[in-house]
Amino acid sequence: MKKVLLFCTLLAVAAARPGHEHDDVPTSQKQHDLNFMLWKIYEVNHDPHMLELEDTFDPQGANAHYNDDGHAAKILMDELNSGRLLEQKHWFSLFNTRQRTEALMLYDVLEHSTDWATFVGNAAYFRKRMNEGEFCYALYAAVVHSDLTRHVVLPPLYEVTPHMFTNAEVIEEAYRAKMTQKVTKIESKFTGSRKNPEQRIAYFGEDIGMNTHHVTWHLEFPFWWNDDHEGYHLDRKGENFFWVHHQLTVRFDAERISNYLAPVHELQWQEEIYEGFAPHTMYKYGGYFPSRPDHIQFSDVQGVANVRDMIIIEQRIRDAIAHGYVTGAHGEIIDIMNEHGIDVLGDLIESSLYSPNPEYYGALHNTAHVMLGRQGDPEGKFANPPGVLEHFETATRDPTFFRLHKYMDNIFKEHKDSLPSYTKEELTFTGVHIENLCVRGNLETYFEDFEYSLINAVDDTVEIPDVAISTVIPRLNHREFSFIVDVDNDQDHDVLATVRIFAWPHADNNGVEFTFDEGRWNAIELDKFWTFLHPGHNHIERRGADSSVTVPDVPSFRFLMERAEQALKDHVELDLDEYVSALGMPNRFLLPKGSRRGLSFDLVVAITDGAADAAVEDLHTNTKFNHYGYHGQYPDKRPHGYPLDRHVEDDRIFEELPNFKHVTVKVYHNPHY
């Protein structure tokens, strides 16, 4: 889950990472151990070796090896022995400062372990003694970032902690099935009813693959990341924060238009929150996720922030954009009127520890999530647990998540629109002419049933064995298709080219056509890859399944367990490289839903100079994951969304470019596929 990175480079350079001692434990054994660490995290460990380690491993003993001299282990053991850690069987939220601190104490211990025996020994020891939510988060973050777990695949969170992803009525039925020992397959429905127009696009916000993408991005690029502590830098983290949420927002709008709804309106602190939300989900321990009624005004949240504070922070950020610079913590002037300004703003708006001045510019994104999540009980009168917006796993279930991010996206747009537009000379790739752009195959979507296990949702008892319990829920998919691009290279030698493919809805829900400038800001990135263009004619065919912005869905927990056990039994290397990243959108989500009659989309391809674009060499030799990262570096020097990321004064600048092609296609939805 870390080797391939979404919209970024997670690792600055491999040499900058903390070193590890030689570790020759096979991946199959590591996968086996990880599986049992996360299998039924609220119950006793089901692996005999793990059970032994729980009581025999000493985090501060002679057999524990660290690259920080055991400093992190000492801190955590002191907290544990003093009884200061959160109790087990209690909700956990990353936005709770103390709970996050405790989870990161364990993360530090695991991350500083220099061999697998120490890593797994600590995991087993603290699994028994720490809060389950804190343990789960720390283990996931450590597996993402540790060199020891480079080829290990994390089980899907929706099967590790099903309560976060599954409606409460389904969980209750799962308990009945366990008690009656009845093999059961339960039908899941999306939250809400047909009286709620937002129900039409619930399949997007509640899709467990999309939820996995969102939480995985925040694991790869956590706001708590400290370079001095971790030993390396997360390249272009602020820009990646902007881009991943921008893409979620424009995709959400495309789904709304596919379902005859208007693009989502941004949230405003001084306006009412139009849509309420009833999550229909519950914590494993801690009660139900709180609801929010329709048509309420933002209230101050006790112990978090006042509405006035959020307005002031927003204004400071907008002032910085208007002035073209950010004021650093020591009064220094940081110029943002350039292609790197978006990176500064992303760090500032989130706010991560990379923010140049968090005391002045605050943490607009993180605080807003908590503010919105607690509007059902802002004074804490009813002692509700955190709302869905206070968990990255559940945040997109609430449609207001997208209103919140449209609000922040529009702030980013202010900055992008303040930059000078690209000129025709800057955009031209000399000697390259696109002759044709089309699609092979039908752009057709459909819903399919997806089944996942609920075994980890129900409690164990000595008297009652496990029984197969699962749930089935519809999810969006599409038929296979390919992009066809015919290109002429007039030069007498091969040239490296970057192929960038985007699409946006041709018109809004009222049939009003978007201008080119409106469309390009709403463009969905469909693919980006590098290829050599030979002299003369080049015929490029690129399958949608090979898109660099998407990944396969995470395999099931049972699949990972069976593959690991078989590899151990056969003494062969475990190969799960296909699933090393869960960062991208699921490939089946590459296309918006479209409509029965066919929804028109503007499809564009821009072919730019790969030699000028490339930040690393030999990009064409690794075409699958170029967009996510390559050998520890973000491969593209250009900004995310290039060349559509800046304001377009006159669309003829693009339409007359020989290396740009613009056509209209239709995406059909087949309800009877």
PDB file of N, CA and C in Angstrom, residues 477-543:
ATOM      1  N   ASN A 477     -20.009  -0.059 -12.057  1.00  0.00           N
ATOM      2  CA  ASN A 477     -18.927  -0.604 -12.872  1.00  0.00           C
ATOM      3  C   ASN A 477     -19.161  -0.170 -14.307  1.00  0.00           C
ATOM      4  N   HIS A 478     -18.249  -0.510 -15.193  1.00  0.00           N
ATOM      5  CA  HIS A 478     -18.416  -0.156 -16.603  1.00  0.00           C
ATOM      6  C   HIS A 478     -17.822  -1.246 -17.486  1.00  0.00           C
ATOM      7  N   ARG A 479     -18.280  -1.273 -18.720  1.00  0.00           N
ATOM      8  CA  ARG A 479     -17.746  -2.211 -19.689  1.00  0.00           C
ATOM      9  C   ARG A 479     -16.338  -1.791 -20.089  1.00  0.00           C
ATOM     10  N   GLU A 480     -15.569  -2.752 -20.594  1.00  0.00           N
ATOM     11  CA  GLU A 480     -14.205  -2.452 -21.023  1.00  0.00           C
ATOM     12  C   GLU A 480     -14.219  -1.564 -22.264  1.00  0.00           C
ATOM     13  N   PHE A 481     -13.260  -0.685 -22.325  1.00  0.00           N
ATOM     14  CA  PHE A 481     -13.129   0.209 -23.478  1.00  0.00           C
ATOM     15  C   PHE A 481     -11.673   0.634 -23.587  1.00  0.00           C
ATOM     16  N   SER A 482     -11.334   1.281 -24.686  1.00  0.00           N
ATOM     17  CA  SER A 482      -9.980   1.792 -24.902  1.00  0.00           C
ATOM     18  C   SER A 482     -10.042   3.175 -25.526  1.00  0.00           C
ATOM     19  N   PHE A 483      -9.049   3.990 -25.200  1.00  0.00           N
ATOM     20  CA  PHE A 483      -8.870   5.269 -25.883  1.00  0.00           C
ATOM     21  C   PHE A 483      -7.972   5.036 -27.104  1.00  0.00           C
ATOM     22  N   ILE A 484      -8.344   5.614 -28.227  1.00  0.00           N
ATOM     23  CA  ILE A 484      -7.553   5.537 -29.451  1.00  0.00           C
ATOM     24  C   ILE A 484      -7.065   6.938 -29.799  1.00  0.00           C
ATOM     25  N   VAL A 485      -5.751   7.087 -29.923  1.00  0.00           N
ATOM     26  CA  VAL A 485      -5.166   8.367 -30.294  1.00  0.00           C
ATOM     27  C   VAL A 485      -4.195   8.122 -31.447  1.00  0.00           C
ATOM     28  N   ASP A 486      -4.432   8.780 -32.572  1.00  0.00           N
ATOM     29  CA  ASP A 486      -3.523   8.723 -33.717  1.00  0.00           C
ATOM     30  C   ASP A 486      -2.725  10.012 -33.766  1.00  0.00           C
ATOM     31  N   VAL A 487      -1.394   9.858 -33.754  1.00  0.00           N
ATOM     32  CA  VAL A 487      -0.496  11.002 -33.631  1.00  0.00           C
ATOM     33  C   VAL A 487       0.591  10.932 -34.692  1.00  0.00           C
ATOM     34  N   ASP A 488       0.912  12.072 -35.284  1.00  0.00           N
ATOM     35  CA  ASP A 488       2.033  12.178 -36.216  1.00  0.00           C
ATOM     36  C   ASP A 488       3.185  12.913 -35.545  1.00  0.00           C
ATOM     37  N   ASN A 489       4.369  12.342 -35.678  1.00  0.00           N
ATOM     38  CA  ASN A 489       5.595  12.973 -35.188  1.00  0.00           C
ATOM     39  C   ASN A 489       6.410  13.400 -36.408  1.00  0.00           C
ATOM     40  N   ASP A 490       6.491  14.698 -36.652  1.00  0.00           N
ATOM     41  CA  ASP A 490       7.161  15.221 -37.837  1.00  0.00           C
ATOM     42  C   ASP A 490       8.680  15.282 -37.679  1.00  0.00           C
ATOM     43  N   GLN A 491       9.170  14.989 -36.494  1.00  0.00           N
ATOM     44  CA  GLN A 491      10.613  15.044 -36.292  1.00  0.00           C
ATOM     45  C   GLN A 491      11.267  13.754 -36.794  1.00  0.00           C
ATOM     46  N   ASP A 492      12.572  13.776 -36.976  1.00  0.00           N
ATOM     47  CA  ASP A 492      13.269  12.630 -37.539  1.00  0.00           C
ATOM     48  C   ASP A 492      13.832  11.691 -36.474  1.00  0.00           C
ATOM     49  N   HIS A 493      13.317  11.819 -35.240  1.00  0.00           N
ATOM     50  CA  HIS A 493      13.786  10.953 -34.154  1.00  0.00           C
ATOM     51  C   HIS A 493      12.643  10.709 -33.170  1.00  0.00           C
ATOM     52  N   ASP A 494      12.823   9.691 -32.342  1.00  0.00           N
ATOM     53  CA  ASP A 494      11.824   9.400 -31.316  1.00  0.00           C
ATOM     54  C   ASP A 494      11.759  10.551 -30.319  1.00  0.00           C
ATOM     55  N   VAL A 495      10.543  10.848 -29.860  1.00  0.00           N
ATOM     56  CA  VAL A 495      10.379  11.849 -28.805  1.00  0.00           C
ATOM     57  C   VAL A 495       9.525  11.245 -27.689  1.00  0.00           C
ATOM     58  N   LEU A 496       9.886  11.554 -26.456  1.00  0.00           N
ATOM     59  CA  LEU A 496       9.112  11.103 -25.309  1.00  0.00           C
ATOM     60  C   LEU A 496       7.906  12.021 -25.140  1.00  0.00           C
ATOM     61  N   ALA A 497       6.723  11.435 -25.028  1.00  0.00           N
ATOM     62  CA  ALA A 497       5.493  12.225 -24.925  1.00  0.00           C
ATOM     63  C   ALA A 497       4.726  11.856 -23.661  1.00  0.00           C
ATOM     64  N   THR A 498       4.106  12.866 -23.065  1.00  0.00           N
ATOM     65  CA  THR A 498       3.177  12.649 -21.957  1.00  0.00           C
ATOM     66  C   THR A 498       1.763  12.746 -22.532  1.00  0.00           C
ATOM     67  N   VAL A 499       0.989  11.682 -22.350  1.00  0.00           N
ATOM     68  CA  VAL A 499      -0.383  11.654 -22.855  1.00  0.00           C
ATOM     69  C   VAL A 499      -1.319  11.893 -21.680  1.00  0.00           C
ATOM     70  N   ARG A 500      -2.089  12.976 -21.753  1.00  0.00           N
ATOM     71  CA  ARG A 500      -2.984  13.377 -20.663  1.00  0.00           C
ATOM     72  C   ARG A 500      -4.418  13.367 -21.180  1.00  0.00           C
ATOM     73  N   ILE A 501      -5.286  12.608 -20.522  1.00  0.00           N
ATOM     74  CA  ILE A 501      -6.664  12.447 -20.980  1.00  0.00           C
ATOM     75  C   ILE A 501      -7.623  12.914 -19.886  1.00  0.00           C
ATOM     76  N   PHE A 502      -8.556  13.787 -20.259  1.00  0.00           N
ATOM     77  CA  PHE A 502      -9.548  14.335 -19.338  1.00  0.00           C
ATOM     78  C   PHE A 502     -10.930  14.272 -19.981  1.00  0.00           C
ATOM     79  N   ALA A 503     -11.957  14.408 -19.132  1.00  0.00           N
ATOM     80  CA  ALA A 503     -13.334  14.539 -19.632  1.00  0.00           C
ATOM     81  C   ALA A 503     -14.149  15.339 -18.630  1.00  0.00           C
ATOM     82  N   TRP A 504     -15.134  16.092 -19.150  1.00  0.00           N
ATOM     83  CA  TRP A 504     -16.052  16.808 -18.267  1.00  0.00           C
ATOM     84  C   TRP A 504     -17.448  16.786 -18.871  1.00  0.00           C
ATOM     85  N   PRO A 505     -18.493  16.910 -18.035  1.00  0.00           N
ATOM     86  CA  PRO A 505     -19.860  16.937 -18.578  1.00  0.00           C
ATOM     87  C   PRO A 505     -20.027  18.087 -19.566  1.00  0.00           C
ATOM     88  N   HIS A 506     -20.715  17.825 -20.670  1.00  0.00           N
ATOM     89  CA  HIS A 506     -20.883  18.834 -21.714  1.00  0.00           C
ATOM     90  C   HIS A 506     -21.837  19.952 -21.276  1.00  0.00           C
ATOM     91  N   ALA A 507     -22.797  19.620 -20.410  1.00  0.00           N
ATOM     92  CA  ALA A 507     -23.801  20.601 -19.980  1.00  0.00           C
ATOM     93  C   ALA A 507     -24.224  20.290 -18.551  1.00  0.00           C
ATOM     94  N   ASP A 508     -24.864  21.260 -17.905  1.00  0.00           N
ATOM     95  CA  ASP A 508     -25.345  21.041 -16.541  1.00  0.00           C
ATOM     96  C   ASP A 508     -26.687  20.316 -16.573  1.00  0.00           C
ATOM     97  N   ASN A 509     -27.323  20.193 -15.423  1.00  0.00           N
ATOM     98  CA  ASN A 509     -28.578  19.435 -15.330  1.00  0.00           C
ATOM     99  C   ASN A 509     -29.732  20.112 -16.071  1.00  0.00           C
ATOM    100  N   ASN A 510     -29.591  21.392 -16.399  1.00  0.00           N
ATOM    101  CA  ASN A 510     -30.616  22.104 -17.162  1.00  0.00           C
ATOM    102  C   ASN A 510     -30.322  22.123 -18.658  1.00  0.00           C
ATOM    103  N   GLY A 511     -29.254  21.458 -19.058  1.00  0.00           N
ATOM    104  CA  GLY A 511     -28.900  21.433 -20.464  1.00  0.00           C
ATOM    105  C   GLY A 511     -28.102  22.632 -20.923  1.00  0.00           C
ATOM    106  N   VAL A 512     -27.682  23.504 -20.006  1.00  0.00           N
ATOM    107  CA  VAL A 512     -26.874  24.672 -20.351  1.00  0.00           C
ATOM    108  C   VAL A 512     -25.427  24.217 -20.523  1.00  0.00           C
ATOM    109  N   GLU A 513     -24.874  24.430 -21.711  1.00  0.00           N
ATOM    110  CA  GLU A 513     -23.537  23.958 -22.011  1.00  0.00           C
ATOM    111  C   GLU A 513     -22.481  24.734 -21.214  1.00  0.00           C
ATOM    112  N   PHE A 514     -21.487  23.990 -20.723  1.00  0.00           N
ATOM    113  CA  PHE A 514     -20.369  24.627 -20.039  1.00  0.00           C
ATOM    114  C   PHE A 514     -19.445  25.275 -21.068  1.00  0.00           C
ATOM    115  N   THR A 515     -18.933  26.431 -20.737  1.00  0.00           N
ATOM    116  CA  THR A 515     -17.872  27.010 -21.569  1.00  0.00           C
ATOM    117  C   THR A 515     -16.618  26.156 -21.403  1.00  0.00           C
ATOM    118  N   PHE A 516     -15.654  26.378 -22.266  1.00  0.00           N
ATOM    119  CA  PHE A 516     -14.404  25.632 -22.158  1.00  0.00           C
ATOM    120  C   PHE A 516     -13.752  25.881 -20.805  1.00  0.00           C
ATOM    121  N   ASP A 517     -13.763  27.139 -20.359  1.00  0.00           N
ATOM    122  CA  ASP A 517     -13.110  27.460 -19.088  1.00  0.00           C
ATOM    123  C   ASP A 517     -13.848  26.826 -17.907  1.00  0.00           C
ATOM    124  N   GLU A 518     -15.174  26.804 -17.964  1.00  0.00           N
ATOM    125  CA  GLU A 518     -15.946  26.133 -16.907  1.00  0.00           C
ATOM    126  C   GLU A 518     -15.696  24.635 -16.952  1.00  0.00           C
ATOM    127  N   GLY A 519     -15.664  24.085 -18.140  1.00  0.00           N
ATOM    128  CA  GLY A 519     -15.472  22.651 -18.277  1.00  0.00           C
ATOM    129  C   GLY A 519     -14.114  22.190 -17.808  1.00  0.00           C
ATOM    130  N   ARG A 520     -13.069  22.918 -18.189  1.00  0.00           N
ATOM    131  CA  ARG A 520     -11.720  22.455 -17.834  1.00  0.00           C
ATOM    132  C   ARG A 520     -11.526  22.405 -16.320  1.00  0.00           C
ATOM    133  N   TRP A 521     -12.195  23.300 -15.546  1.00  0.00           N
ATOM    134  CA  TRP A 521     -12.074  23.230 -14.085  1.00  0.00           C
ATOM    135  C   TRP A 521     -12.824  22.020 -13.538  1.00  0.00           C
ATOM    136  N   ASN A 522     -13.828  21.563 -14.266  1.00  0.00           N
ATOM    137  CA  ASN A 522     -14.598  20.395 -13.832  1.00  0.00           C
ATOM    138  C   ASN A 522     -14.114  19.108 -14.485  1.00  0.00           C
ATOM    139  N   ALA A 523     -12.915  19.153 -15.065  1.00  0.00           N
ATOM    140  CA  ALA A 523     -12.403  18.000 -15.798  1.00  0.00           C
ATOM    141  C   ALA A 523     -12.014  16.859 -14.857  1.00  0.00           C
ATOM    142  N   ILE A 524     -12.459  15.664 -15.210  1.00  0.00           N
ATOM    143  CA  ILE A 524     -12.059  14.437 -14.515  1.00  0.00           C
ATOM    144  C   ILE A 524     -10.802  13.908 -15.188  1.00  0.00           C
ATOM    145  N   GLU A 525      -9.759  13.690 -14.422  1.00  0.00           N
ATOM    146  CA  GLU A 525      -8.549  13.095 -14.992  1.00  0.00           C
ATOM    147  C   GLU A 525      -8.790  11.601 -15.191  1.00  0.00           C
ATOM    148  N   LEU A 526      -8.702  11.163 -16.443  1.00  0.00           N
ATOM    149  CA  LEU A 526      -8.957   9.762 -16.772  1.00  0.00           C
ATOM    150  C   LEU A 526      -7.685   8.948 -16.898  1.00  0.00           C
ATOM    151  N   ASP A 527      -6.593   9.590 -17.302  1.00  0.00           N
ATOM    152  CA  ASP A 527      -5.347   8.831 -17.465  1.00  0.00           C
ATOM    153  C   ASP A 527      -4.205   9.793 -17.716  1.00  0.00           C
ATOM    154  N   LYS A 528      -3.001   9.338 -17.409  1.00  0.00           N
ATOM    155  CA  LYS A 528      -1.770  10.030 -17.766  1.00  0.00           C
ATOM    156  C   LYS A 528      -0.676   8.988 -17.880  1.00  0.00           C
ATOM    157  N   PHE A 529       0.020   8.975 -19.017  1.00  0.00           N
ATOM    158  CA  PHE A 529       1.091   8.002 -19.187  1.00  0.00           C
ATOM    159  C   PHE A 529       2.119   8.548 -20.164  1.00  0.00           C
ATOM    160  N   TRP A 530       3.288   7.927 -20.171  1.00  0.00           N
ATOM    161  CA  TRP A 530       4.383   8.336 -21.035  1.00  0.00           C
ATOM    162  C   TRP A 530       4.618   7.277 -22.118  1.00  0.00           C
ATOM    163  N   THR A 531       4.942   7.731 -23.302  1.00  0.00           N
ATOM    164  CA  THR A 531       5.231   6.815 -24.402  1.00  0.00           C
ATOM    165  C   THR A 531       6.170   7.505 -25.388  1.00  0.00           C
ATOM    166  N   PHE A 532       6.921   6.708 -26.148  1.00  0.00           N
ATOM    167  CA  PHE A 532       7.757   7.271 -27.208  1.00  0.00           C
ATOM    168  C   PHE A 532       6.953   7.357 -28.499  1.00  0.00           C
ATOM    169  N   LEU A 533       7.069   8.498 -29.168  1.00  0.00           N
ATOM    170  CA  LEU A 533       6.479   8.672 -30.482  1.00  0.00           C
ATOM    171  C   LEU A 533       7.582   8.517 -31.519  1.00  0.00           C
ATOM    172  N   HIS A 534       7.415   7.559 -32.417  1.00  0.00           N
ATOM    173  CA  HIS A 534       8.392   7.340 -33.470  1.00  0.00           C
ATOM    174  C   HIS A 534       8.151   8.324 -34.611  1.00  0.00           C
ATOM    175  N   PRO A 535       9.140   8.583 -35.442  1.00  0.00           N
ATOM    176  CA  PRO A 535       8.928   9.462 -36.596  1.00  0.00           C
ATOM    177  C   PRO A 535       7.791   8.926 -37.482  1.00  0.00           C
ATOM    178  N   GLY A 536       6.942   9.830 -37.929  1.00  0.00           N
ATOM    179  CA  GLY A 536       5.813   9.430 -38.742  1.00  0.00           C
ATOM    180  C   GLY A 536       4.563   9.187 -37.924  1.00  0.00           C
ATOM    181  N   HIS A 537       3.746   8.242 -38.394  1.00  0.00           N
ATOM    182  CA  HIS A 537       2.443   7.994 -37.762  1.00  0.00           C
ATOM    183  C   HIS A 537       2.581   7.063 -36.548  1.00  0.00           C
ATOM    184  N   ASN A 538       1.841   7.383 -35.492  1.00  0.00           N
ATOM    185  CA  ASN A 538       1.806   6.555 -34.279  1.00  0.00           C
ATOM    186  C   ASN A 538       0.351   6.285 -33.913  1.00  0.00           C
ATOM    187  N   HIS A 539       0.044   5.028 -33.714  1.00  0.00           N
ATOM    188  CA  HIS A 539      -1.310   4.628 -33.304  1.00  0.00           C
ATOM    189  C   HIS A 539      -1.237   4.171 -31.852  1.00  0.00           C
ATOM    190  N   ILE A 540      -1.898   4.920 -30.970  1.00  0.00           N
ATOM    191  CA  ILE A 540      -1.868   4.615 -29.529  1.00  0.00           C
ATOM    192  C   ILE A 540      -3.223   4.067 -29.112  1.00  0.00           C
ATOM    193  N   GLU A 541      -3.213   2.912 -28.481  1.00  0.00           N
ATOM    194  CA  GLU A 541      -4.431   2.353 -27.907  1.00  0.00           C
ATOM    195  C   GLU A 541      -4.187   2.113 -26.426  1.00  0.00           C
ATOM    196  N   ARG A 542      -4.985   2.723 -25.600  1.00  0.00           N
ATOM    197  CA  ARG A 542      -4.803   2.664 -24.148  1.00  0.00           C
ATOM    198  C   ARG A 542      -6.096   2.180 -23.504  1.00  0.00           C
ATOM    199  N   ARG A 543      -6.035   1.021 -22.854  1.00  0.00           N
ATOM    200  CA  ARG A 543      -7.228   0.470 -22.215  1.00  0.00           C
ATOM    201  C   ARG A 543      -7.602   1.281 -20.977  1.00  0.00           C
TER     202      ARG A 543
END
